[in-house]
XYZ file of C-alpha atoms in Angstrom:
682
model
C -37.824 41.994 24.646
C -35.856 41.844 21.204
C -32.854 43.240 23.114
C -33.160 40.576 25.911
C -33.224 37.754 23.311
C -30.488 39.303 21.527
C -28.203 39.324 24.489
C -28.871 35.994 25.767
C -28.742 34.287 22.587
C -25.455 35.786 21.577
C -24.175 35.373 25.201
C -24.925 31.634 24.945
C -22.829 31.452 21.858
C -19.898 33.277 23.194
C -20.085 31.018 26.289
C -20.102 27.948 24.087
C -16.934 28.976 21.885
C -15.138 30.327 24.938
C -15.570 26.560 26.458
C -14.120 25.396 22.962
C -11.315 27.819 23.109
C -10.211 26.509 26.657
C -10.636 23.121 25.789
C -8.230 23.241 22.916
C -5.629 25.787 24.378
C -3.356 22.755 25.622
C -3.545 20.901 22.366
C -2.824 24.238 20.633
C 0.353 24.621 22.706
C 1.602 21.019 21.755
C 0.564 21.000 18.079
C 1.167 24.212 16.133
C -1.351 23.282 13.198
C -4.032 23.475 16.005
C -3.254 27.142 17.104
C -5.138 28.458 14.140
C -8.200 26.352 14.991
C -8.130 27.710 18.802
C -7.857 31.399 17.144
C -11.006 30.682 15.294
C -12.730 29.426 18.288
C -11.637 32.445 20.278
C -12.200 34.994 17.681
C -15.872 33.717 17.232
C -16.366 33.911 21.079
C -15.298 37.483 21.208
C -17.536 38.302 18.226
C -20.401 36.859 19.919
C -19.836 38.657 23.194
C -19.721 41.817 21.333
C -22.959 41.088 19.477
C -24.449 40.534 22.756
C -23.367 43.681 24.468
C -23.080 46.206 21.596
C -24.984 44.611 18.615
C -25.181 47.734 16.512
C -21.516 48.866 17.195
C -18.896 49.058 14.518
C -16.420 47.116 16.489
C -18.900 44.085 16.431
C -18.936 44.572 12.517
C -15.257 44.295 12.488
C -15.019 41.475 14.718
C -17.572 39.660 12.597
C -15.303 40.110 9.663
C -12.170 39.082 11.646
C -14.216 35.914 12.548
C -15.151 35.085 8.889
C -11.266 35.666 7.824
C -10.015 33.461 10.463
C -12.387 30.813 9.594
C -11.568 30.960 5.850
C -7.834 30.526 6.868
C -8.768 27.418 8.633
C -10.396 26.096 5.383
C -7.452 26.970 3.366
C -5.094 25.323 5.718
C -6.971 22.070 5.314
C -7.066 22.172 1.514
C -3.548 23.288 1.321
C -2.693 19.770 2.832
C -2.807 18.463 -0.755
C 0.393 19.719 -2.828
C -1.588 19.414 -6.335
C -4.495 21.445 -5.231
C -5.976 23.412 -8.177
C -4.782 26.901 -8.907
C -8.535 28.128 -9.455
C -8.936 27.391 -5.886
C -6.329 29.660 -4.693
C -8.278 32.558 -6.556
C -11.607 31.583 -4.822
C -10.069 31.780 -1.198
C -8.195 35.124 -2.627
C -11.640 36.411 -3.687
C -13.409 35.537 -0.349
C -10.569 37.235 1.566
C -10.612 40.277 -0.629
C -14.226 40.654 0.021
C -13.858 40.223 3.664
C -10.905 42.915 3.485
C -13.432 45.218 1.612
C -15.940 44.934 4.542
C -13.073 45.835 7.202
C -12.209 48.853 5.055
C -15.730 49.711 4.761
C -16.402 49.240 8.480
C -13.460 51.788 9.206
C -15.070 54.338 6.892
C -18.536 53.805 8.413
C -17.025 54.410 11.788
C -15.653 57.626 11.022
C -18.306 58.770 8.247
C -21.509 57.038 8.554
C -23.260 56.675 5.427
C -26.526 54.744 4.176
C -24.695 53.807 0.672
C -21.845 52.491 2.669
C -24.005 50.475 4.874
C -26.079 48.929 2.062
C -22.754 47.958 0.304
C -21.592 46.254 3.483
C -24.683 44.175 3.410
C -23.987 43.011 -0.218
C -20.383 42.197 0.830
C -21.418 40.051 3.722
C -24.046 38.254 1.451
C -21.031 37.745 -1.042
C -18.805 36.516 1.922
C -21.485 34.018 3.087
C -22.072 32.598 -0.286
C -18.453 32.188 -1.012
C -17.698 30.770 2.402
C -20.334 28.107 1.638
C -18.672 27.121 -1.629
C -15.231 26.781 0.132
C -16.930 24.560 2.822
C -18.401 22.329 0.214
C -15.289 22.149 -1.612
C -13.271 21.101 1.312
C -15.560 18.485 2.127
C -15.781 17.266 -1.364
C -11.996 16.920 -1.609
C -11.561 15.290 1.721
C -10.441 11.479 1.373
C -13.789 9.221 1.630
C -12.443 7.444 4.970
C -12.030 10.914 6.769
C -15.195 12.650 5.765
C -16.962 11.099 8.789
C -14.534 12.822 11.009
C -14.690 16.437 9.419
C -18.264 16.354 8.803
C -19.465 17.597 11.879
C -17.226 20.786 11.746
C -18.241 21.356 7.969
C -21.864 21.163 9.112
C -21.137 23.783 11.898
C -19.695 26.081 9.482
C -22.250 25.658 6.910
C -24.812 26.336 9.757
C -23.317 29.652 10.692
C -22.849 30.868 7.099
C -26.215 29.774 5.822
C -27.977 31.632 8.554
C -25.709 34.761 7.935
C -26.671 34.384 4.011
C -30.328 34.341 4.926
C -29.875 37.039 7.380
C -28.261 39.577 5.086
C -30.207 38.641 1.923
C -33.473 39.297 3.612
C -32.035 42.541 5.299
C -31.035 43.508 1.806
C -34.421 42.859 0.427
C -36.464 44.410 3.384
C -34.088 47.340 3.937
C -34.136 46.775 7.655
C -32.807 43.989 10.172
C -35.206 41.155 9.958
C -36.253 39.099 13.307
C -33.154 36.571 12.546
C -30.835 39.005 13.923
C -32.168 38.422 17.396
C -31.854 34.565 17.255
C -28.420 34.586 15.351
C -26.717 33.603 18.558
C -28.684 30.345 18.904
C -27.420 29.183 15.527
C -23.607 29.874 16.713
C -24.420 28.032 20.061
C -25.821 24.985 18.146
C -22.463 25.054 16.011
C -20.475 24.532 19.004
C -21.080 21.036 19.666
C -20.711 19.906 15.984
C -17.230 21.417 16.371
C -16.509 19.458 19.656
C -17.641 16.243 17.956
C -15.415 16.708 15.159
C -12.435 18.013 17.118
C -12.165 14.465 18.941
C -10.786 12.868 15.383
C -8.903 16.052 14.427
C -5.625 14.219 13.891
C -7.298 12.238 11.020
C -8.274 15.191 8.925
C -6.680 15.186 5.441
C -8.021 16.293 2.161
C -7.215 15.201 -1.333
C -8.489 16.100 -4.950
C -11.923 14.618 -6.139
C -14.608 15.919 -8.288
C -14.135 19.292 -6.849
C -14.581 21.259 -10.084
C -18.110 19.751 -10.828
C -19.098 20.055 -7.265
C -18.146 23.819 -7.384
C -20.006 24.723 -10.390
C -23.112 23.046 -9.080
C -22.610 25.017 -5.739
C -22.179 28.329 -7.545
C -25.101 27.653 -9.831
C -27.278 26.937 -6.732
C -26.247 30.188 -5.069
C -26.885 32.173 -8.280
C -30.213 30.769 -8.617
C -30.965 31.638 -4.858
C -30.113 35.146 -5.732
C -32.215 35.186 -8.925
C -35.272 33.679 -6.949
C -34.968 36.434 -4.190
C -34.461 39.372 -6.459
C -37.587 38.083 -8.661
C -39.635 37.795 -5.407
C -38.276 41.294 -4.056
C -39.313 43.011 -7.267
C -42.827 41.405 -7.540
C -43.819 41.896 -3.838
C -42.292 45.268 -3.395
C -45.690 47.048 -4.501
C -47.880 44.755 -2.453
C -49.108 45.962 1.042
C -48.966 42.492 2.549
C -45.905 41.567 4.640
C -44.674 39.026 2.249
C -41.013 39.131 3.379
C -42.233 37.601 6.779
C -44.398 34.886 5.040
C -41.529 33.979 2.554
C -38.657 34.074 5.609
C -40.915 31.407 7.625
C -41.441 29.328 4.692
C -37.944 29.385 3.547
C -36.591 28.643 6.775
C -39.127 25.862 7.351
C -38.002 24.297 4.121
C -34.326 24.639 4.967
C -34.956 23.258 8.660
C -36.897 20.265 7.352
C -34.142 19.541 4.669
C -31.460 19.865 7.344
C -33.458 17.427 9.662
C -33.863 14.778 6.832
C -30.385 15.045 5.101
C -27.749 15.745 7.958
C -28.841 12.810 10.508
C -29.711 10.254 8.051
C -26.648 8.485 6.221
C -29.206 6.737 3.813
C -30.932 10.135 2.824
C -27.525 11.542 1.868
C -26.554 8.684 -0.283
C -29.982 8.873 -1.750
C -29.591 12.643 -2.647
C -25.953 11.836 -3.984
C -27.178 8.888 -6.097
C -29.968 11.306 -7.674
C -27.558 14.186 -8.362
C -24.956 11.967 -10.032
C -27.798 10.069 -12.061
C -29.641 13.515 -13.146
C -26.984 16.033 -13.084
C -23.711 14.470 -14.508
C -23.229 12.897 -17.715
C -21.445 9.846 -16.062
C -21.487 8.763 -12.629
C -17.857 8.615 -12.232
C -14.743 10.864 -12.908
C -12.654 7.796 -14.573
C -9.662 9.666 -14.470
C -9.627 10.180 -10.747
C -11.334 6.743 -10.148
C -8.483 4.804 -11.844
C -5.830 6.897 -10.292
C -6.978 6.203 -6.849
C -7.676 2.508 -7.558
C -4.260 1.929 -9.089
C -2.611 4.194 -6.137
C -4.186 1.950 -3.525
C -3.127 -1.116 -5.085
C 0.251 -0.117 -5.606
C 0.793 1.325 -2.206
C 4.009 0.412 -0.701
C 6.106 0.789 2.620
C 6.281 -0.623 6.160
C 2.932 0.936 7.133
C 1.321 -0.517 4.091
C -1.827 -2.952 4.730
C -1.224 -6.371 2.742
C -2.264 -6.415 -0.708
C -5.558 -8.378 -0.138
C -6.852 -5.832 2.399
C -5.801 -2.976 -0.223
C -7.932 -4.699 -2.987
C -10.960 -4.824 -0.851
C -10.291 -1.116 -0.055
C -9.859 0.088 -3.486
C -13.315 -1.538 -4.430
C -14.999 -0.238 -1.628
C -13.639 3.368 -2.511
C -15.350 3.122 -6.086
C -18.729 2.513 -4.856
C -18.498 4.243 -1.343
C -19.060 0.925 0.205
C -18.197 0.657 3.945
C -16.071 -2.518 3.537
C -15.740 -5.696 2.166
C -14.197 -9.156 2.059
C -11.952 -10.961 -0.248
C -12.410 -14.801 -1.028
C -9.744 -16.602 -3.045
C -9.585 -19.740 -4.638
C -8.010 -22.668 -2.866
C -7.830 -25.742 -4.577
C -11.333 -26.349 -5.679
C -12.912 -24.474 -2.826
C -13.041 -21.039 -1.420
C -11.220 -19.184 1.350
C -11.436 -16.130 3.156
C -8.061 -14.079 2.301
C -8.939 -10.756 4.064
C -11.438 -8.427 5.457
C -11.846 -4.555 5.603
C -14.558 -2.968 7.792
C -16.886 -6.205 6.966
C -19.976 -5.764 9.065
C -21.198 -9.132 8.250
C -20.256 -12.703 9.693
C -17.029 -14.289 8.587
C -18.163 -17.702 7.008
C -16.660 -21.147 8.449
C -15.452 -23.937 6.353
C -18.860 -25.519 5.886
C -20.155 -22.268 4.251
C -18.113 -23.126 1.070
C -19.984 -26.066 0.064
C -20.625 -26.283 -3.707
C -17.402 -23.901 -4.217
C -16.470 -25.871 -7.714
C -19.978 -25.216 -9.238
C -19.436 -21.423 -8.239
C -16.169 -21.256 -9.808
C -17.268 -22.788 -12.806
C -20.394 -20.537 -13.230
C -18.187 -17.387 -12.560
C -15.707 -18.704 -15.286
C -18.673 -19.046 -17.646
C -20.326 -15.664 -17.009
C -17.583 -13.279 -15.636
C -20.550 -11.135 -14.282
C -20.743 -8.856 -11.300
C -23.087 -10.298 -8.958
C -25.703 -8.213 -6.798
C -26.591 -10.571 -4.181
C -30.149 -8.924 -3.279
C -32.870 -10.646 -5.361
C -30.178 -12.467 -7.099
C -31.807 -16.111 -6.304
C -29.846 -18.811 -7.688
C -27.683 -18.740 -10.587
C -27.704 -22.193 -12.075
C -25.190 -23.819 -14.512
C -26.176 -24.926 -17.778
C -25.252 -28.397 -17.246
C -26.184 -29.616 -13.742
C -28.766 -26.959 -13.021
C -27.618 -26.623 -9.628
C -27.125 -23.226 -7.453
C -23.509 -21.929 -7.958
C -23.565 -18.932 -5.468
C -23.122 -20.288 -1.995
C -26.304 -19.851 -0.071
C -24.789 -18.121 2.571
C -23.795 -15.249 0.564
C -27.543 -14.976 -0.443
C -28.515 -14.806 3.019
C -26.118 -12.712 4.467
C -27.803 -9.056 4.794
C -24.487 -7.173 4.734
C -23.557 -8.922 1.287
C -24.164 -6.248 -1.528
C -22.012 -6.781 -4.642
C -19.632 -9.484 -5.713
C -16.957 -8.543 -7.958
C -15.126 -11.440 -9.828
C -11.202 -11.158 -10.110
C -10.525 -13.053 -13.461
C -6.908 -13.493 -14.722
C -6.749 -14.774 -18.095
C -10.422 -15.580 -18.141
C -9.929 -17.633 -15.070
C -11.447 -16.604 -11.664
C -8.754 -16.354 -8.930
C -11.002 -14.704 -6.194
C -14.214 -12.600 -5.443
C -14.664 -9.368 -3.698
C -17.653 -9.163 -1.788
C -18.478 -5.381 -1.043
C -20.705 -4.742 2.008
C -24.060 -2.827 1.482
C -24.052 1.117 2.017
C -26.555 2.974 3.982
C -28.464 3.498 0.592
C -28.571 0.329 -0.920
C -28.905 1.508 -4.771
C -29.594 -0.485 -7.924
C -26.432 -0.844 -9.973
C -26.266 0.207 -13.401
C -24.308 -0.650 -16.743
C -21.619 2.149 -15.767
C -21.083 0.386 -12.290
C -20.872 -3.140 -13.911
C -18.366 -1.699 -16.482
C -16.243 -0.196 -14.063
C -16.118 -2.965 -11.637
C -15.588 -5.696 -14.011
C -12.444 -3.665 -15.595
C -11.215 -2.832 -12.054
C -11.415 -6.693 -11.343
C -9.150 -7.561 -14.152
C -6.438 -4.982 -13.000
C -6.747 -6.428 -9.315
C -6.855 -9.896 -10.450
C -3.455 -9.503 -12.378
C -2.073 -7.829 -9.009
C -3.319 -10.644 -6.906
C -2.051 -13.333 -9.356
C 1.612 -11.752 -9.320
C 1.345 -11.922 -5.646
C 0.211 -15.402 -5.404
C 2.720 -16.529 -8.109
C 5.632 -14.734 -6.120
C 4.515 -16.590 -3.217
C 4.570 -19.801 -4.957
C 7.797 -19.007 -6.604
C 9.381 -18.297 -3.155
C 8.265 -21.808 -1.832
C 9.529 -23.340 -5.174
C 12.895 -21.517 -4.339
C 13.140 -22.746 -0.769
C 12.499 -26.304 -2.042
C 15.163 -25.741 -4.873
C 17.853 -24.355 -2.397
C 17.179 -27.552 -0.103
C 17.340 -29.848 -3.289
C 20.703 -28.258 -4.247
C 22.304 -28.565 -0.932
C 21.098 -32.251 -0.660
C 22.691 -32.669 -4.278
C 25.835 -31.412 -3.212
C 25.750 -33.541 0.135
C 24.850 -36.647 -1.746
C 27.719 -36.298 -3.690
C 29.968 -35.647 -0.856
C 28.500 -38.475 0.936
C 29.370 -40.658 -2.288
C 33.126 -39.548 -1.726
C 32.819 -40.279 2.032
C 31.615 -43.713 1.316
C 34.522 -44.388 -1.367
C 37.062 -43.380 1.332
C 35.596 -45.785 3.970
C 35.424 -48.608 1.742
C 38.892 -48.571 1.086
C 39.471 -48.130 4.522
C 37.397 -51.172 5.163
C 39.407 -53.206 2.308
C 42.624 -52.233 3.903
C 41.811 -53.088 7.402
C 41.348 -56.817 6.494
C 45.201 -56.689 5.450
C 46.745 -54.277 7.788
C 44.439 -54.426 11.152
C 47.521 -55.585 13.098
C 49.514 -52.782 12.043
C 49.470 -50.009 14.868
C 50.297 -47.411 12.527
C 47.356 -48.157 10.022
C 45.095 -48.414 13.333
C 46.027 -44.948 14.308
C 45.499 -43.756 10.856
C 42.087 -45.701 10.707
C 40.848 -43.987 13.911
C 41.922 -40.385 12.688
C 40.108 -41.308 9.262
C 36.732 -42.339 10.810
C 37.129 -39.311 13.185
C 37.446 -37.145 10.140
C 34.731 -38.696 8.224
C 32.363 -38.276 11.200
C 33.065 -34.758 11.470
C 32.552 -34.235 7.870
C 29.287 -36.043 8.093
C 27.925 -33.884 10.855
C 28.977 -30.808 8.672
C 26.874 -32.093 5.935
C 23.862 -32.648 8.118
C 24.373 -29.132 9.449
C 24.422 -27.676 5.917
C 20.973 -29.168 5.212
C 19.439 -26.367 7.756
C 17.846 -23.509 6.073
C 19.381 -21.587 8.491
C 23.121 -22.765 8.003
C 25.748 -20.557 7.077
C 27.168 -20.113 3.607
C 29.852 -22.725 2.216
C 32.706 -19.938 2.332
C 32.455 -18.444 5.711
C 35.733 -16.595 6.383
C 38.259 -15.629 3.630
C 41.854 -14.650 4.855
C 45.577 -15.275 4.222
C 46.525 -18.918 4.516
C 49.529 -21.177 3.437
C 48.399 -23.389 0.702
C 50.605 -26.555 1.316
C 48.691 -27.817 4.588
C 45.380 -27.448 2.635
C 46.511 -29.026 -0.356
C 48.250 -31.870 1.495
C 44.953 -32.573 3.278
C 43.034 -32.695 0.087
C 45.573 -35.144 -1.558
C 45.926 -37.206 1.376
C 42.133 -37.865 1.382
C 42.001 -38.844 -2.387
C 45.184 -40.685 -2.637
C 44.315 -44.500 -2.896
C 46.461 -46.658 -4.860
C 47.467 -43.785 -7.327
C 49.843 -41.295 -6.734
C 49.106 -37.693 -6.769
C 52.079 -35.232 -7.064
C 52.234 -31.784 -5.306
C 54.700 -29.587 -7.483
C 55.716 -26.144 -7.266
C 55.942 -23.650 -4.414
C 53.206 -24.892 -2.225
C 54.374 -22.534 0.490
C 52.860 -19.447 -0.967
C 49.778 -17.697 0.682
C 46.532 -16.804 -0.555
C 43.289 -15.398 0.103
C 41.181 -18.452 0.700
C 38.654 -20.291 3.179
C 40.710 -23.347 3.972
C 37.663 -25.858 4.228
C 36.038 -24.562 0.998
C 39.412 -24.830 -0.820
C 40.347 -28.229 0.414
C 36.690 -29.205 -0.887
C 37.044 -27.793 -4.317
C 40.561 -29.390 -4.740
C 39.218 -32.710 -3.449
C 36.325 -32.603 -6.344
C 39.030 -31.576 -9.144
C 41.277 -34.224 -7.932
C 38.336 -36.887 -7.734
C 37.499 -35.993 -11.190
C 41.009 -36.455 -12.229
C 41.595 -39.911 -10.607
C 38.304 -41.098 -12.285
C 39.261 -39.705 -15.850
C 42.686 -41.313 -15.996
C 43.796 -45.018 -15.453
C 47.299 -45.608 -14.309
C 48.649 -42.227 -15.104
C 49.782 -39.923 -12.250
C 47.790 -36.843 -11.359
C 49.580 -33.567 -10.526
C 48.772 -30.467 -8.490
C 51.004 -27.531 -9.451
C 51.125 -24.316 -7.350
C 52.719 -21.319 -9.225
C 52.723 -17.504 -8.822
C 50.657 -15.457 -11.102
C 50.453 -11.579 -11.881
C 46.833 -11.699 -10.471
C 47.633 -13.935 -7.517
C 48.185 -17.742 -7.134
C 47.304 -20.542 -9.508
C 46.655 -24.250 -8.489
C 46.842 -26.340 -11.668
C 45.287 -30.022 -11.509
C 46.280 -32.001 -14.449
C 45.682 -35.823 -15.616
C 46.517 -37.428 -18.729
C 42.920 -39.121 -19.148
C 40.545 -39.350 -21.916
C 39.912 -35.492 -22.084
C 36.612 -33.844 -23.025
C 35.414 -32.102 -26.216
C 34.924 -28.584 -26.652
C 30.942 -29.018 -26.766
C 31.049 -30.797 -23.391
C 33.260 -28.191 -21.937
C 31.113 -25.031 -23.139
C 27.757 -26.556 -22.598
C 27.590 -29.385 -19.956
C 30.551 -29.404 -17.774
C 29.355 -26.691 -15.204
C 25.898 -27.854 -15.503
C 24.764 -30.006 -12.313
C 23.646 -33.382 -13.027
C 25.757 -33.604 -16.254
C 28.462 -36.405 -16.077
C 30.356 -38.469 -18.460
C 31.299 -41.151 -15.975
C 29.008 -44.201 -15.111
C 26.945 -43.630 -11.852
C 28.431 -39.944 -11.736
C 26.472 -37.040 -10.273
C 27.819 -34.141 -12.261
C 28.113 -32.120 -9.205
C 31.828 -31.947 -8.598
C 32.982 -29.279 -11.196
C 29.699 -27.371 -10.503
C 30.547 -26.989 -6.920
C 33.971 -26.584 -7.394
C 33.592 -23.618 -9.459
C 31.032 -22.212 -6.949
C 33.227 -22.423 -4.072
C 36.180 -20.915 -5.896
C 34.071 -17.825 -7.011
C 32.412 -17.261 -3.494
C 36.323 -17.040 -2.587
C 36.879 -14.337 -5.092
C 38.793 -16.576 -7.531
C 38.306 -18.227 -11.146
C 38.267 -21.790 -12.322
C 39.330 -22.330 -16.029
C 39.683 -25.626 -17.984
C 41.866 -26.739 -20.695
C 40.789 -30.233 -22.116
C 41.545 -32.213 -25.183
C 40.062 -35.637 -26.105
C 42.720 -38.254 -25.683
C 45.272 -35.515 -24.007
C 43.876 -35.208 -20.723
C 42.618 -31.867 -18.509
C 43.790 -29.255 -16.692
C 41.834 -27.228 -14.245
C 43.299 -24.166 -12.969
C 42.294 -22.293 -9.929
C 43.261 -18.712 -9.670
C 43.247 -17.277 -6.157
C 43.906 -13.783 -5.079
C 47.131 -13.253 -3.216
C 47.457 -10.922 -0.101
C 49.882 -8.682 -1.688
C 47.592 -8.464 -4.874
C 45.046 -6.698 -2.602
C 47.564 -4.356 -0.927
C 49.145 -3.182 -4.197
C 48.491 -3.909 -7.672
C 51.216 -5.745 -9.644
C 52.820 -3.341 -12.237
C 54.056 -4.891 -15.382
C 57.482 -4.189 -16.496
C 57.821 -2.303 -19.711
C-alpha cells in the first residue's frame, strides 16, 4: 500500500511539472532568462518520476540534489538583478550550493560503497539544504519591490512548501532513524506547488528585486530555524527513553499546526498584514529602516525620464510605499477650494465638485494644526473660532480613506495626500506620524517647486506676448508718423501723378508691414531674424533712409556697395530705429549713415549732432526697454535694434556726449571674415 501511495503521489507531481515544462518551452526559446526556470521545472519533473519508479535508488537522491541546485540558481538569478545586493548574500548562496555539492559527492560514494554513516550524514546535509533554501526564499521575497511582491508571491510559496516539507521529512527521519510516513505523501506536496508556479508565471515579466530590510529578516529567519532545531533536539533527547511512539504524535501535531498557520496566513492579506505589524512592533526597535525608506521616497519623487509618471502620481506612490497602502489620491489647493490633482490605485470614489464645500475651513484647520489625519473615528475637527467641521464629510464617510498627510510648504498647506486603507487597517503610532509628517514637508517642497515652475512658464508666455506687443506698438507708432506725413503732403500734392504713385507704394508697404506686425503677435510666429546671408547694404540702407526722411536730410556716406552677412528685413528695421532716434534728438542738423570696412567685418555708423546723452544714461538706461528721454517715447527703439543686430551675429556700440551728439555703430560680419580670418600686418 505504501509503495502504491509513493508511486501515484510522485507520478502526479511529475505530471504537473512536466506540464509546466511544456508550457514554458516556447517562452524559454524566445527569452533566454526563462530557460533556467524551464530547466528547474524539467529537473523537478525528472526527480519526481524517479522517486515514483525507484524511490530508494541513489539516482533519485542525485536527481533531488540537482533539483535543489537548479532552484537555488533560479533564486540567485532573481536576487542578482540588483547591482548593489549585499556581499554577504553571495556567501549564503555559496554555502547552500556547497552543501548540495557535498550531497552529490556523498551520493556518489554511497553508490559505490554503501555506508550507514554516509547515509546519516546525507540526511543532515539535506536538512541543512532545506533550511538554507528557506532562508533564501524569504530573502528574495523580502527584497522584492512592493509593487511586484504580489506577482512572485505564489512562486515563493510553492518553493517554501517544497522545502518546508523536506525540512520536516529529513528532520523526523534523522530523529527516528527511519523514513517516516511523510515520504509516501511527498509527491502530493510537489503536485500542490505546481499550480502556485503556474499562477505566478502569468506575471513573470514583472519580477524584479531590490534591497529592503533583508539583513534583519535573514537574522530572524535563521533564529527561527535554529530554534526549531533546538526544540526538535530537546524533544528527541527527552523522548528517546520513552516506550510510547511520541514521534508520530509530534509529527501529527506539528503538521497540523503548520497546516493551520498556512491556511490562515497564506490566503488572507489581512492576516499577513497583522502578522507583519506584530513582528515590527515586538521584534524591532523601530518600525522603519529610515535610511532605506528615505532613499526610496526621494528616488520615487525624483524619478525622471520619458516613461516616468507625473510628479503628482509619484507623490502618492511614495507615501503609499511608506505605509504599505495600496494607493491613494492627491488633493491640491485651488484658490480657496480643493481639487483632485491625481490618483494612484485609489479604490474609492473620486469626489465631484460638490464634495469640497467648506474647503476654506479645511485649509485653515490644516494650517493651524499641521497634523496627520486618521479618518476612521476622526469625527469632526472643529476650528477654534467658528466651531465648524473642517474635514469634508465625504472624506469621513469614504470607507477607502485611511490617512491624510498634509503637504506643508513654509507652514502653509498646498495639498493633502489621502492614502487608501490596506487589508489590515492598523492604528498609526508616533513613529508613523513623525515619518509621514517629515515626508510631507519634502513632498510639499517638490510640489511647490513644480507649481511655481508651471506658474513661471505661464508668466513667461505672457511676458513674451507683452514684449512682442511692445515692439509692435513701437513700430505702429512709426507707421502712424509715416502715414500722417503722407496725409499732410496729400493736401498739397494730390494732383501730382508722381506723388500719387509714391503714395500708393507707401500705402502698400505700410499695409504689408502691418500684416507682418499682426503675424508676429502669434505665439508660433518665427523669430525676428529668419535668414542671414550675404547681402549688398546699399538697397537696405536706402530703403531705411527713404522711410525715415521727412523734411530732414539723411546722408548716406561711404561705400554702401559692400556686402555683409545680414537679414535684410531685420537690418532695415534696426537702422530705421536708430535713424528715428537720431532725427528726434537733433533739430535742423543733418543725420549721416556712413558705411566703412572693418578688420572684423563692416560698420554702419549713424551719427547726429543733437543733444546727446550722459554716461549714466548710456550705461544704465539706454538699452533698457521703456526707458526714454523723449516726451511720449516708448524706449523700445535702441533695445530692439541691439537685439536684432545681436541676432545677426553683430554688435551695436554707442558714443555720446551731452551737447555734442550721438553716434551708433553697427558692426556686421562680412562674408570674407567667415571664410578667412583677417591677418594684421606687422
